[in-house]
Tab-separated table of C-alpha atoms and ligand atoms in Angstrom:
chain	number	residue	atom	x	y	z
A	3	UNK	CA	-0.291	-3.011	59.146
A	4	UNK	CA	-3.115	-1.366	61.121
A	5	UNK	CA	-0.895	1.488	62.326
A	6	UNK	CA	-1.024	2.969	58.859
A	7	UNK	CA	-4.567	4.106	59.321
A	8	UNK	CA	-3.290	6.593	61.885
A	9	UNK	CA	-1.139	8.348	59.310
A	10	UNK	CA	-3.628	10.588	57.558
A	11	UNK	CA	-0.926	12.295	55.533
A	12	UNK	CA	0.580	9.129	54.170
A	13	UNK	CA	0.684	9.357	50.390
A	14	UNK	CA	3.106	6.647	49.336
A	15	UNK	CA	3.354	3.230	50.934
A	16	UNK	CA	6.015	0.708	49.979
A	17	UNK	CA	5.322	-2.599	51.719
A	18	UNK	CA	7.084	-4.721	49.167
A	19	UNK	CA	9.355	-7.695	49.951
A	20	UNK	CA	7.609	-8.788	53.134
A	21	UNK	CA	5.495	-11.724	54.111
A	22	UNK	CA	2.110	-10.103	54.108
A	23	UNK	CA	-0.736	-12.502	53.460
A	24	UNK	CA	-3.609	-10.035	53.524
A	25	UNK	CA	-3.148	-6.729	51.868
A	26	UNK	CA	-5.064	-3.658	52.964
A	27	UNK	CA	-6.138	-5.128	56.258
A	28	UNK	CA	-6.402	-1.595	57.568
A	29	UNK	CA	-8.565	1.446	57.207
A	30	UNK	CA	-6.919	3.415	54.400
A	31	UNK	CA	-5.423	6.814	55.067
A	32	UNK	CA	-7.539	9.025	52.903
A	33	UNK	CA	-4.648	10.582	51.008
A	34	UNK	CA	-2.934	7.329	50.140
A	35	UNK	CA	-2.116	7.433	46.452
A	36	UNK	CA	0.664	5.008	45.710
A	37	UNK	CA	1.035	1.536	47.135
A	38	UNK	CA	3.591	-1.152	46.449
A	39	UNK	CA	2.725	-4.611	47.767
A	40	UNK	CA	4.952	-6.587	45.448
A	41	UNK	CA	6.854	-9.654	46.678
A	42	UNK	CA	4.408	-10.672	49.400
A	43	UNK	CA	2.137	-13.649	49.778
A	44	UNK	CA	-1.422	-12.445	49.404
A	45	UNK	CA	-2.374	-14.362	46.281
A	46	UNK	CA	-6.092	-13.495	46.587
A	47	UNK	CA	-7.284	-10.059	45.775
A	48	UNK	CA	-9.992	-8.357	47.778
A	49	UNK	CA	-12.420	-5.532	47.360
A	50	UNK	CA	-10.482	-2.281	47.240
A	51	UNK	CA	-13.446	0.045	47.004
A	52	UNK	CA	-12.300	1.885	50.143
A	53	UNK	CA	-9.126	2.946	48.317
A	54	UNK	CA	-10.738	5.122	45.738
A	55	UNK	CA	-7.974	7.751	45.819
A	56	UNK	CA	-5.258	5.305	44.761
A	57	UNK	CA	-3.480	6.310	41.568
A	58	UNK	CA	-0.699	3.743	41.516
A	59	UNK	CA	-0.836	0.144	42.672
A	60	UNK	CA	1.944	-2.398	42.324
A	61	UNK	CA	1.052	-6.010	42.991
A	62	UNK	CA	3.954	-7.831	41.336
A	63	UNK	CA	5.074	-11.293	42.423
A	64	UNK	CA	2.331	-12.128	44.909
A	65	UNK	CA	1.081	-15.325	43.207
A	66	UNK	CA	-2.132	-13.604	42.185
A	67	UNK	CA	-4.459	-15.568	39.921
A	68	UNK	CA	-7.463	-13.334	39.526
A	69	UNK	CA	-7.824	-9.569	39.315
A	70	UNK	CA	-10.966	-8.192	40.865
A	71	UNK	CA	-12.045	-5.631	43.418
A	72	UNK	CA	-10.624	-2.615	41.589
A	73	UNK	CA	-13.934	-1.463	40.139
A	74	UNK	CA	-14.203	1.592	42.401
A	75	UNK	CA	-10.588	2.695	42.038
A	76	UNK	CA	-11.553	5.257	39.474
A	77	UNK	CA	-8.370	7.298	39.869
A	78	UNK	CA	-6.043	4.407	39.354
A	79	UNK	CA	-3.797	5.253	36.427
A	80	UNK	CA	-0.875	2.880	36.976
A	81	UNK	CA	-1.424	-0.786	37.739
A	82	UNK	CA	1.255	-3.424	37.776
A	83	UNK	CA	0.388	-7.098	38.135
A	84	UNK	CA	3.668	-8.513	36.845
A	85	UNK	CA	4.918	-12.026	37.563
A	86	UNK	CA	1.740	-13.490	38.948
A	87	UNK	CA	-0.334	-16.425	37.801
A	88	UNK	CA	-2.989	-14.540	35.906
A	89	UNK	CA	-4.354	-16.508	32.958
A	90	UNK	CA	-7.254	-14.262	31.951
A	91	UNK	CA	-7.513	-10.484	31.904
A	92	UNK	CA	-10.611	-9.567	33.893
A	93	UNK	CA	-11.950	-7.008	36.335
A	94	UNK	CA	-10.237	-3.974	34.828
A	95	UNK	CA	-13.198	-2.595	32.900
A	96	UNK	CA	-13.621	1.172	32.722
A	97	UNK	CA	-10.606	1.984	34.868
A	98	UNK	CA	-8.769	5.112	33.816
A	99	UNK	CA	-5.459	3.305	33.589
A	100	UNK	CA	-2.652	4.868	31.605
A	101	UNK	CA	-0.101	2.196	32.359
A	102	UNK	CA	-0.863	-1.470	32.756
A	103	UNK	CA	1.782	-4.097	33.330
A	104	UNK	CA	0.873	-7.762	33.048
A	105	UNK	CA	4.387	-8.994	32.353
A	106	UNK	CA	5.273	-12.572	33.242
A	107	UNK	CA	1.833	-14.123	33.618
A	108	UNK	CA	0.212	-16.987	31.720
A	109	UNK	CA	-2.156	-14.963	29.535
A	110	UNK	CA	-3.024	-16.534	26.181
A	111	UNK	CA	-5.476	-14.016	24.837
A	112	UNK	CA	-5.737	-10.226	24.888
A	113	UNK	CA	-9.275	-9.630	26.102
A	114	UNK	CA	-11.435	-7.278	28.129
A	115	UNK	CA	-9.189	-4.279	27.578
A	116	UNK	CA	-11.395	-2.413	25.146
A	117	UNK	CA	-12.876	-0.122	27.832
A	118	UNK	CA	-9.451	1.103	28.951
A	119	UNK	CA	-9.678	4.098	26.667
A	120	UNK	CA	-6.880	6.049	28.383
A	121	UNK	CA	-4.299	3.312	28.224
A	122	UNK	CA	-0.953	4.568	26.893
A	123	UNK	CA	1.570	1.972	27.990
A	124	UNK	CA	0.854	-1.733	28.000
A	125	UNK	CA	3.305	-4.424	29.038
A	126	UNK	CA	2.202	-7.931	28.108
A	127	UNK	CA	5.679	-9.362	27.775
A	128	UNK	CA	6.503	-12.929	28.849
A	129	UNK	CA	3.043	-14.382	28.372
A	130	UNK	CA	1.605	-16.886	25.873
A	131	UNK	CA	-0.118	-14.527	23.495
A	132	UNK	CA	-0.499	-15.547	19.843
A	133	UNK	CA	-2.737	-12.811	18.473
A	134	UNK	CA	-2.830	-9.034	18.788
A	135	UNK	CA	-6.551	-8.929	18.348
A	136	UNK	CA	-8.163	-7.098	21.260
A	137	UNK	CA	-5.960	-4.008	21.099
A	138	UNK	CA	-7.527	-2.299	18.119
A	139	UNK	CA	-9.713	0.155	20.079
A	140	UNK	CA	-7.053	1.446	22.424
A	141	UNK	CA	-6.431	4.610	20.474
A	142	UNK	CA	-4.136	6.267	23.032
A	143	UNK	CA	-1.686	3.391	23.136
A	144	UNK	CA	1.815	4.646	22.465
A	145	UNK	CA	3.944	1.798	23.753
A	146	UNK	CA	3.319	-1.960	23.766
A	147	UNK	CA	5.733	-4.535	25.069
A	148	UNK	CA	5.040	-8.018	23.727
A	149	UNK	CA	8.489	-9.493	24.151
A	150	UNK	CA	8.645	-13.276	24.665
A	151	UNK	CA	5.203	-14.305	23.510
A	152	UNK	CA	4.017	-16.700	20.827
A	153	UNK	CA	3.199	-14.282	18.006
A	154	UNK	CA	4.124	-15.987	14.749
A	155	UNK	CA	2.379	-13.998	11.998
A	156	UNK	CA	3.355	-10.550	10.741
A	157	UNK	CA	-0.243	-9.933	9.771
A	158	UNK	CA	-1.106	-9.740	13.480
A	159	UNK	CA	0.400	-6.251	13.404
A	160	UNK	CA	-2.520	-5.213	11.232
A	161	UNK	CA	-4.655	-5.227	14.412
A	162	UNK	CA	-2.622	-2.217	15.512
A	163	UNK	CA	-2.883	-0.392	12.224
A	164	UNK	CA	-5.400	2.181	13.459
A	165	UNK	CA	-3.458	3.068	16.603
A	166	UNK	CA	-1.981	6.225	15.208
A	167	UNK	CA	-0.265	7.221	18.459
A	168	UNK	CA	1.638	3.962	18.683
A	169	UNK	CA	5.351	4.757	18.628
A	170	UNK	CA	7.026	1.814	20.312
A	171	UNK	CA	6.476	-1.894	20.089
A	172	UNK	CA	8.649	-4.728	21.249
A	173	UNK	CA	8.220	-8.112	19.588
A	174	UNK	CA	11.598	-9.528	20.510
A	175	UNK	CA	11.696	-13.284	21.159
A	176	UNK	CA	8.497	-14.071	19.300
A	177	UNK	CA	8.459	-16.698	16.532
A	178	UNK	CA	7.472	-13.981	14.063
A	179	UNK	CA	11.041	-12.717	14.166
A	180	UNK	CA	12.135	-15.712	12.102
A	181	UNK	CA	10.056	-14.581	9.141
A	182	UNK	CA	11.877	-13.138	6.193
A	183	UNK	CA	11.724	-9.364	6.069
A	184	UNK	CA	9.849	-9.339	9.371
A	185	UNK	CA	11.106	-5.920	10.377
A	186	UNK	CA	10.271	-4.181	7.094
A	187	UNK	CA	6.827	-5.795	7.033
A	188	UNK	CA	6.004	-4.537	10.537
A	189	UNK	CA	7.334	-1.085	9.721
A	190	UNK	CA	5.155	-1.031	6.643
A	191	UNK	CA	2.042	-2.004	8.613
A	192	UNK	CA	2.776	0.407	11.473
A	193	UNK	CA	4.154	3.458	9.754
A	194	UNK	CA	4.083	5.694	12.835
A	195	UNK	CA	6.550	3.547	14.751
A	196	UNK	CA	9.660	5.196	16.133
A	197	UNK	CA	11.078	2.223	18.016
A	198	UNK	CA	10.710	-1.422	17.012
A	199	UNK	CA	12.292	-4.104	19.173
A	200	UNK	CA	14.251	-1.428	21.024
A	201	UNK	CA	15.879	-0.154	17.844
A	202	UNK	CA	15.061	3.155	16.218
A	203	UNK	CA	13.101	2.890	12.998
A	204	UNK	CA	15.110	4.858	10.486
A	205	UNK	CA	13.793	6.960	7.629
A	206	UNK	CA	15.616	4.612	5.232
A	207	UNK	CA	13.750	1.640	6.683
A	208	UNK	CA	10.439	3.408	6.267
A	209	UNK	CA	11.207	4.193	2.637
A	210	UNK	CA	12.386	0.629	1.977
A	211	UNK	CA	9.236	-0.766	3.580
A	212	UNK	CA	6.947	1.351	1.420
A	213	UNK	CA	9.010	0.639	-1.700
A	214	UNK	CA	8.769	-3.046	-0.986
A	215	UNK	CA	5.127	-3.421	-0.036
A	216	UNK	CA	3.397	-0.516	-1.769
A	217	UNK	CA	5.858	1.028	-4.177
A	218	UNK	CA	4.939	4.384	-5.702
A	219	UNK	CA	4.453	4.317	-9.454
A	220	UNK	CA	7.769	6.096	-9.987
A	221	UNK	CA	9.581	3.324	-8.141
A	222	UNK	CA	7.795	0.588	-10.096
A	223	UNK	CA	8.672	2.368	-13.317
A	224	UNK	CA	12.289	2.944	-12.324
A	225	UNK	CA	12.706	-0.745	-11.480
A	226	UNK	CA	11.034	-1.766	-14.713
A	227	UNK	CA	13.244	0.556	-16.705
A	228	UNK	CA	16.383	-0.629	-14.931
A	229	UNK	CA	15.513	-4.264	-15.601
A	230	UNK	CA	15.030	-3.758	-19.315
A	231	UNK	CA	18.051	-1.534	-19.665
A	232	UNK	CA	20.218	-4.049	-17.875
A	233	UNK	CA	19.018	-7.015	-19.955
A	234	UNK	CA	19.364	-4.991	-23.116
A	235	UNK	CA	22.935	-4.053	-22.281
A	236	UNK	CA	23.751	-7.717	-21.832
A	237	UNK	CA	22.784	-8.389	-25.449
A	238	UNK	CA	24.914	-7.669	-28.530
A	239	UNK	CA	24.286	-4.019	-29.241
A	240	UNK	CA	22.122	-3.172	-32.230
A	241	UNK	CA	21.495	0.268	-33.682
A	242	UNK	CA	17.788	0.778	-34.259
A	243	UNK	CA	18.002	3.153	-37.210
A	244	UNK	CA	14.349	3.915	-37.551
A	245	UNK	CA	13.818	4.958	-33.950
A	246	UNK	CA	17.223	6.392	-33.255
A	247	UNK	CA	16.854	9.252	-30.796
A	248	UNK	CA	17.680	12.657	-32.131
A	249	UNK	CA	17.569	15.949	-30.374
A	250	UNK	CA	15.129	17.869	-32.544
A	251	UNK	CA	12.954	15.094	-33.939
A	252	UNK	CA	12.247	12.143	-31.694
A	253	UNK	CA	10.612	9.121	-33.253
A	254	UNK	CA	6.858	9.780	-33.002
A	255	UNK	CA	4.823	7.592	-30.682
A	256	UNK	CA	1.286	8.264	-29.545
A	257	UNK	CA	0.319	6.689	-26.242
A	258	UNK	CA	-3.314	6.467	-25.237
A	259	UNK	CA	-3.606	5.881	-21.536
A	260	UNK	CA	-6.438	5.545	-19.037
A	261	UNK	CA	-8.095	2.902	-16.894
A	262	UNK	CA	-8.936	-0.509	-18.331
A	263	UNK	CA	-11.744	-0.566	-20.869
A	264	UNK	CA	-11.973	3.231	-21.032
A	265	UNK	CA	-11.960	2.843	-24.794
A	266	UNK	CA	-8.304	3.468	-25.504
A	267	UNK	CA	-7.732	0.274	-27.457
A	268	UNK	CA	-10.830	0.803	-29.602
A	269	UNK	CA	-9.842	4.413	-30.246
A	270	UNK	CA	-6.264	3.446	-31.053
A	271	UNK	CA	-7.465	0.964	-33.681
A	272	UNK	CA	-9.891	3.451	-35.152
A	273	UNK	CA	-7.260	6.133	-35.362
A	274	UNK	CA	-4.770	3.813	-37.041
A	275	UNK	CA	-7.406	2.790	-39.572
A	276	UNK	CA	-8.443	6.317	-40.423
A	277	UNK	CA	-4.918	7.700	-40.400
A	278	UNK	CA	-3.314	4.627	-41.856
A	279	UNK	CA	-0.813	6.752	-43.769
A	280	UNK	CA	0.505	8.110	-40.543
A	281	UNK	CA	-0.036	5.612	-37.768
A	282	UNK	CA	0.126	1.921	-37.186
A	283	UNK	CA	-1.056	0.124	-34.087
A	284	UNK	CA	1.754	-1.187	-31.896
A	285	UNK	CA	0.544	-4.490	-30.498
A	286	UNK	CA	1.988	-5.234	-27.073
A	287	UNK	CA	2.831	-8.703	-25.810
A	288	UNK	CA	0.732	-10.203	-23.060
A	289	UNK	CA	0.527	-13.410	-21.071
A	290	UNK	CA	-3.249	-13.217	-20.751
A	291	UNK	CA	-5.251	-15.431	-23.054
A	292	UNK	CA	-7.158	-13.890	-25.962
A	293	UNK	CA	-10.723	-12.756	-25.317
A	294	UNK	CA	-13.376	-13.812	-27.765
A	295	UNK	CA	-12.653	-12.262	-31.175
A	296	UNK	CA	-9.108	-11.153	-30.385
A	297	UNK	CA	-6.495	-12.236	-32.873
A	298	UNK	CA	-2.871	-12.842	-32.200
A	299	UNK	CA	-0.790	-9.960	-33.479
A	300	UNK	CA	-3.771	-7.715	-34.027
A	301	UNK	CA	-4.697	-6.628	-30.486
A	302	UNK	CA	-1.812	-8.259	-28.687
A	303	UNK	CA	0.870	-10.832	-29.259
A	304	UNK	CA	-0.321	-13.590	-26.973
A	305	UNK	CA	2.602	-15.427	-25.406
A	306	UNK	CA	3.143	-17.809	-22.525
A	307	UNK	CA	4.605	-16.707	-19.214
A	308	UNK	CA	7.816	-18.518	-20.125
A	309	UNK	CA	8.071	-16.807	-23.497
A	310	UNK	CA	7.432	-13.452	-21.862
A	311	UNK	CA	10.142	-13.997	-19.251
A	312	UNK	CA	12.544	-15.083	-21.994
A	313	UNK	CA	11.815	-11.901	-23.872
A	314	UNK	CA	12.584	-9.877	-20.741
A	315	UNK	CA	15.888	-11.639	-20.336
A	316	UNK	CA	16.751	-11.142	-23.966
A	317	UNK	CA	16.332	-7.395	-23.405
A	318	UNK	CA	13.507	-7.155	-25.912
A	319	UNK	CA	11.122	-4.899	-23.983
A	320	UNK	CA	11.091	-1.157	-23.591
A	321	UNK	CA	8.667	-1.468	-20.695
A	322	UNK	CA	6.537	-4.091	-19.014
A	323	UNK	CA	3.802	-4.114	-16.442
A	324	UNK	CA	1.756	-6.585	-14.451
A	325	UNK	CA	-1.957	-5.940	-14.486
A	326	UNK	CA	-4.685	-8.228	-13.168
A	327	UNK	CA	-2.172	-11.038	-12.668
A	328	UNK	CA	-0.909	-10.917	-16.269
A	329	UNK	CA	2.154	-9.418	-17.875
A	330	UNK	CA	1.997	-6.784	-20.590
A	331	UNK	CA	4.973	-5.384	-22.451
A	332	UNK	CA	5.887	-3.129	-25.329
A	333	UNK	CA	8.755	-4.624	-27.276
A	334	UNK	CA	11.446	-2.712	-29.091
A	335	UNK	CA	10.687	-4.796	-32.172
A	336	UNK	CA	7.013	-3.745	-32.150
A	337	UNK	CA	8.029	-0.106	-32.317
A	338	UNK	CA	10.779	-0.778	-34.848
A	339	UNK	CA	8.438	-2.695	-37.152
A	340	UNK	CA	6.077	0.273	-37.321
A	341	UNK	CA	8.938	2.722	-37.665
A	342	UNK	CA	10.418	0.766	-40.572
A	343	UNK	CA	7.182	1.352	-42.457
A	344	UNK	CA	7.727	5.066	-42.014
A	345	UNK	CA	4.787	5.357	-39.642
A	346	UNK	CA	4.259	6.642	-36.154
A	347	UNK	CA	3.439	4.034	-33.547
A	348	UNK	CA	0.171	4.210	-31.617
A	349	UNK	CA	-0.050	2.192	-28.406
A	350	UNK	CA	-2.285	2.042	-25.350
A	351	UNK	CA	-1.236	1.310	-21.817
A	352	UNK	CA	-1.880	1.828	-18.139
A	353	UNK	CA	-0.259	4.531	-16.022
A	354	UNK	CA	2.673	2.418	-14.830
A	355	UNK	CA	3.607	1.875	-18.468
A	356	UNK	CA	3.576	5.616	-19.038
A	357	UNK	CA	5.880	6.194	-16.091
A	358	UNK	CA	8.234	3.546	-17.368
A	359	UNK	CA	8.211	4.821	-20.932
A	360	UNK	CA	9.040	8.286	-19.644
A	361	UNK	CA	12.307	6.846	-18.372
A	362	UNK	CA	13.271	5.607	-21.832
A	363	UNK	CA	14.763	7.686	-24.629
A	364	UNK	CA	11.444	7.739	-26.462
A	365	UNK	CA	9.450	10.905	-26.228
A	366	UNK	CA	5.861	9.950	-26.950
A	367	UNK	CA	2.793	12.130	-26.766
A	368	UNK	CA	0.575	10.967	-23.943
A	369	UNK	CA	-3.169	11.350	-24.240
A	370	UNK	CA	-5.234	10.503	-21.177
A	371	UNK	CA	-8.714	9.151	-21.801
A	372	UNK	CA	-10.554	9.588	-18.534
A	373	UNK	CA	-14.066	8.564	-17.487
A	374	UNK	CA	-15.799	11.449	-15.738
A	375	UNK	CA	-19.099	9.684	-14.976
A	376	UNK	CA	-18.384	6.574	-12.953
A	377	UNK	CA	-21.771	4.968	-13.664
A	378	UNK	CA	-21.206	5.237	-17.402
A	379	UNK	CA	-17.762	3.747	-17.028
A	380	UNK	CA	-19.133	0.877	-14.945
A	381	UNK	CA	-21.663	0.239	-17.728
A	382	UNK	CA	-18.769	-0.113	-20.201
A	383	UNK	CA	-17.018	-2.516	-17.904
A	384	UNK	CA	-20.180	-4.559	-17.396
A	385	UNK	CA	-20.951	-4.546	-21.087
A	386	UNK	CA	-17.700	-6.375	-21.757
A	387	UNK	CA	-19.104	-9.194	-19.676
A	388	UNK	CA	-15.830	-10.732	-18.564
A	389	UNK	CA	-14.708	-8.745	-15.552
A	390	UNK	CA	-15.272	-9.896	-11.997
A	391	UNK	CA	-16.568	-7.419	-9.400
A	392	UNK	CA	-13.096	-7.156	-7.901
A	393	UNK	CA	-11.596	-6.365	-11.331
A	394	UNK	CA	-14.232	-3.701	-11.914
A	395	UNK	CA	-13.608	-2.182	-8.502
A	396	UNK	CA	-9.876	-2.002	-9.220
A	397	UNK	CA	-10.538	-0.371	-12.571
A	398	UNK	CA	-12.891	2.202	-11.027
A	399	UNK	CA	-10.480	2.971	-8.200
A	400	UNK	CA	-7.778	3.739	-10.732
A	401	UNK	CA	-9.760	6.632	-12.194
A	402	UNK	CA	-8.768	8.625	-9.106
A	403	UNK	CA	-5.155	7.662	-9.612
A	404	UNK	CA	-5.138	9.137	-13.114
A	405	UNK	CA	-7.022	12.223	-11.950
A	406	UNK	CA	-4.584	12.717	-9.068
A	407	UNK	CA	-1.523	12.531	-11.307
A	408	UNK	CA	-3.114	14.951	-13.713
A	409	UNK	CA	-3.944	17.342	-10.883
A	410	UNK	CA	-0.639	17.121	-9.092
A	411	UNK	CA	1.689	16.927	-12.079
A	412	UNK	CA	0.507	19.391	-14.671
A	413	UNK	CA	1.927	18.496	-18.065
A	414	UNK	CA	2.382	14.828	-17.193
A	415	UNK	CA	-0.202	14.051	-19.882
A	416	UNK	CA	-0.050	16.114	-23.028
A	417	UNK	CA	-3.810	16.038	-23.451
A	418	UNK	CA	-6.816	14.866	-21.495
A	419	UNK	CA	-9.983	13.707	-23.193
A	420	UNK	CA	-13.140	12.703	-21.295
A	421	UNK	CA	-14.232	9.331	-22.643
A	422	UNK	CA	-17.793	8.874	-21.350
A	423	UNK	CA	-19.031	9.289	-24.899
A	424	UNK	CA	-16.773	7.274	-27.178
A	425	UNK	CA	-17.848	9.021	-30.399
A	426	UNK	CA	-17.177	12.410	-28.884
A	427	UNK	CA	-13.886	11.233	-27.442
A	428	UNK	CA	-12.815	9.956	-30.832
A	429	UNK	CA	-13.814	13.224	-32.465
A	430	UNK	CA	-11.668	15.167	-29.992
A	431	UNK	CA	-8.772	12.760	-30.407
A	432	UNK	CA	-8.989	13.052	-34.159
A	433	UNK	CA	-8.895	16.834	-34.007
A	434	UNK	CA	-5.927	16.638	-31.768
A	435	UNK	CA	-4.075	14.291	-34.060
A	436	UNK	CA	-4.788	16.502	-37.030
A	437	UNK	CA	-3.342	19.371	-35.084
A	438	UNK	CA	-0.317	17.267	-34.237
A	439	UNK	CA	0.115	16.356	-37.859
A	440	UNK	CA	-0.666	19.790	-39.192
A	441	UNK	CA	-3.442	18.363	-41.400
A	442	UNK	CA	-6.189	20.307	-43.097
A	443	UNK	CA	-9.703	19.164	-43.911
A	444	UNK	CA	-11.083	19.810	-47.393
A	445	UNK	CA	-14.822	20.370	-47.651
A	446	UNK	CA	-15.484	19.948	-43.968
A	447	UNK	CA	-15.839	16.127	-44.139
A	448	UNK	CA	-14.567	14.067	-41.265
A	449	UNK	CA	-13.713	10.812	-43.052
A	450	UNK	CA	-10.330	9.518	-44.031
A	451	UNK	CA	-10.633	10.574	-47.677
A	452	UNK	CA	-10.718	14.192	-46.608
A	453	UNK	CA	-7.600	13.938	-44.510
A	454	UNK	CA	-4.424	15.030	-46.248
A	455	UNK	CA	-1.104	16.245	-45.050
A	456	UNK	CA	-0.556	19.951	-45.389
A	457	UNK	CA	2.869	19.922	-46.932
A	458	UNK	CA	4.172	16.430	-47.387
A	459	UNK	CA	3.116	13.171	-48.916
A	460	UNK	CA	1.892	10.482	-46.559
A	461	UNK	CA	4.646	8.127	-47.560
A	462	UNK	CA	7.150	10.687	-46.472
A	463	UNK	CA	5.801	11.173	-42.996
A	464	UNK	CA	8.753	12.671	-41.263
A	465	UNK	CA	9.557	12.643	-37.636
A	466	UNK	CA	9.600	16.392	-37.375
A	467	UNK	CA	6.219	16.454	-39.089
A	468	UNK	CA	4.664	14.669	-36.166
A	469	UNK	CA	6.437	16.658	-33.550
A	470	UNK	CA	4.203	19.015	-31.654
A	471	UNK	CA	5.288	22.477	-30.813
B	503	ATP	N1	2.575	-2.728	-22.407
B	503	ATP	C1	1.662	-2.319	-21.564
B	503	ATP	N2	2.011	-1.614	-20.467
B	503	ATP	C2	1.117	-1.176	-19.583
B	503	ATP	N3	-0.188	-1.390	-19.703
B	503	ATP	C3	-0.615	-2.086	-20.775
B	503	ATP	C4	0.283	-2.583	-21.758
B	503	ATP	N4	-0.443	-3.228	-22.698
B	503	ATP	C5	-1.718	-3.139	-22.333
B	503	ATP	N5	-1.850	-2.461	-21.178
B	503	ATP	C6	-3.060	-2.135	-20.421
B	503	ATP	O1	-3.402	-3.203	-19.550
B	503	ATP	C7	-4.784	-3.138	-19.273
B	503	ATP	C8	-5.364	-4.503	-19.391
B	503	ATP	O2	-5.385	-4.850	-20.726
B	503	ATP	P1	-6.465	-5.831	-21.353
B	503	ATP	O3	-6.331	-5.740	-22.824
B	503	ATP	O4	-6.325	-7.153	-20.720
B	503	ATP	O5	-7.800	-5.230	-20.854
B	503	ATP	P2	-8.960	-4.651	-21.686
B	503	ATP	O6	-10.145	-4.939	-20.925
B	503	ATP	O7	-8.968	-5.198	-23.039
B	503	ATP	O8	-8.640	-3.096	-21.630
B	503	ATP	P3	-8.577	-2.002	-22.773
B	503	ATP	O9	-9.847	-2.072	-23.538
B	503	ATP	O10	-8.427	-0.725	-22.012
B	503	ATP	O11	-7.367	-2.335	-23.585
B	503	ATP	C9	-5.377	-2.162	-20.249
B	503	ATP	O12	-5.653	-0.952	-19.579
B	503	ATP	C10	-4.288	-1.982	-21.288
B	503	ATP	O13	-4.308	-0.708	-21.884
């Protein structure tokens, strides 16, 4: 091979498929940029510091075990070491590689790649890799081939979550493919993917993945509504006279919504007490056990999981929701019972419940009670004394959810009341309800004795009377 050193203009050298045992046994032509030594018999790598202008080096199928000697090849952007006997990735630190092929080796672990900041294409197919840890800092990676490895867990894809330029990944012939919904789960974890296992990721798949693993509230509500509608239709049909929908005067329901422990339940009870001629509290069903002091039927109807599921299947709920691992649901009968007394129903629920209720034929008024000072809200949560840190964090994080909906969907809530000060919040709510009801105060007092309807007796509370214009 020594004659090559007399070819100063040589740029590309293909010496593949020969029987060379010592590669680069010659003084390098200074312009040499691309070299292919694949299918030879060198097996031991040597110091290539004299080849600093190399940009592409192919050393496939030469029985190589160890990679070293490339430290000075600072211009090397394409390196292929496919089908060798490499068991550990070493000696590639700080190279400016854009493409690295290690296909068909015996690598078990992805390691020592974190300094390859420019890497865009990585081929690790046909190895023995089980975990994708070790790739998380390669922010320019756009294409990874991991076909025929030993990856068995979908959650391994989470290591690639921050690689926002990643568009193609191949996980064909890995045990993970046997997992149910494997493809959707990977698409959900890697939402920038364009090609997965050599098949285009469609927009429909992306939507299905999000709907499955992190469904938007609208989707949760639509599913909830569909479930209850379907189960209700399977039952003998009953006309609910008292809450029958009518165009001009829907049955009046007041929904207080907001994050857990924002005071909505307390305010709902207070309102129903003070305006007992107009409102009654609609107790939802729940599978959670009663807290200290809670009575069955007063705050909630406490039922077992089995009873709750039976109620769902009997089509008894208008809406349901899972919160904190428990089920909550507003039954048709709860609303009917209040309606039969000639009263409006006052309930409290989380946002998902509101979304679901908006799909039904009921047309409640929705009042959002929102904490504006997080510290004060946290104090309320702590004061209850039965929430774990994780539960409190969830509750706090949901404040933003309510605020976002309010910001982005004006009119979604009919009214918004800050609830940092419960007394003030109740005062505002009361004023609002009086406005709703068209009530007047005599003598400026704020108690129940001073509250009277403006033009109708309390026993005759009509639906149109409650309706807000
Ligand atoms: N049918 C329902 N649909 C949706 N959310 C509901 C329903 N019933 C209750 N919730 C809400 O579920 C959350 C958890 O209720 P739970 O009573 O266990 O907590 P809490 O600490 O007592 O909260 P709060 O004082 O706000 O009622 C509350 O925000 C409550 O308003």
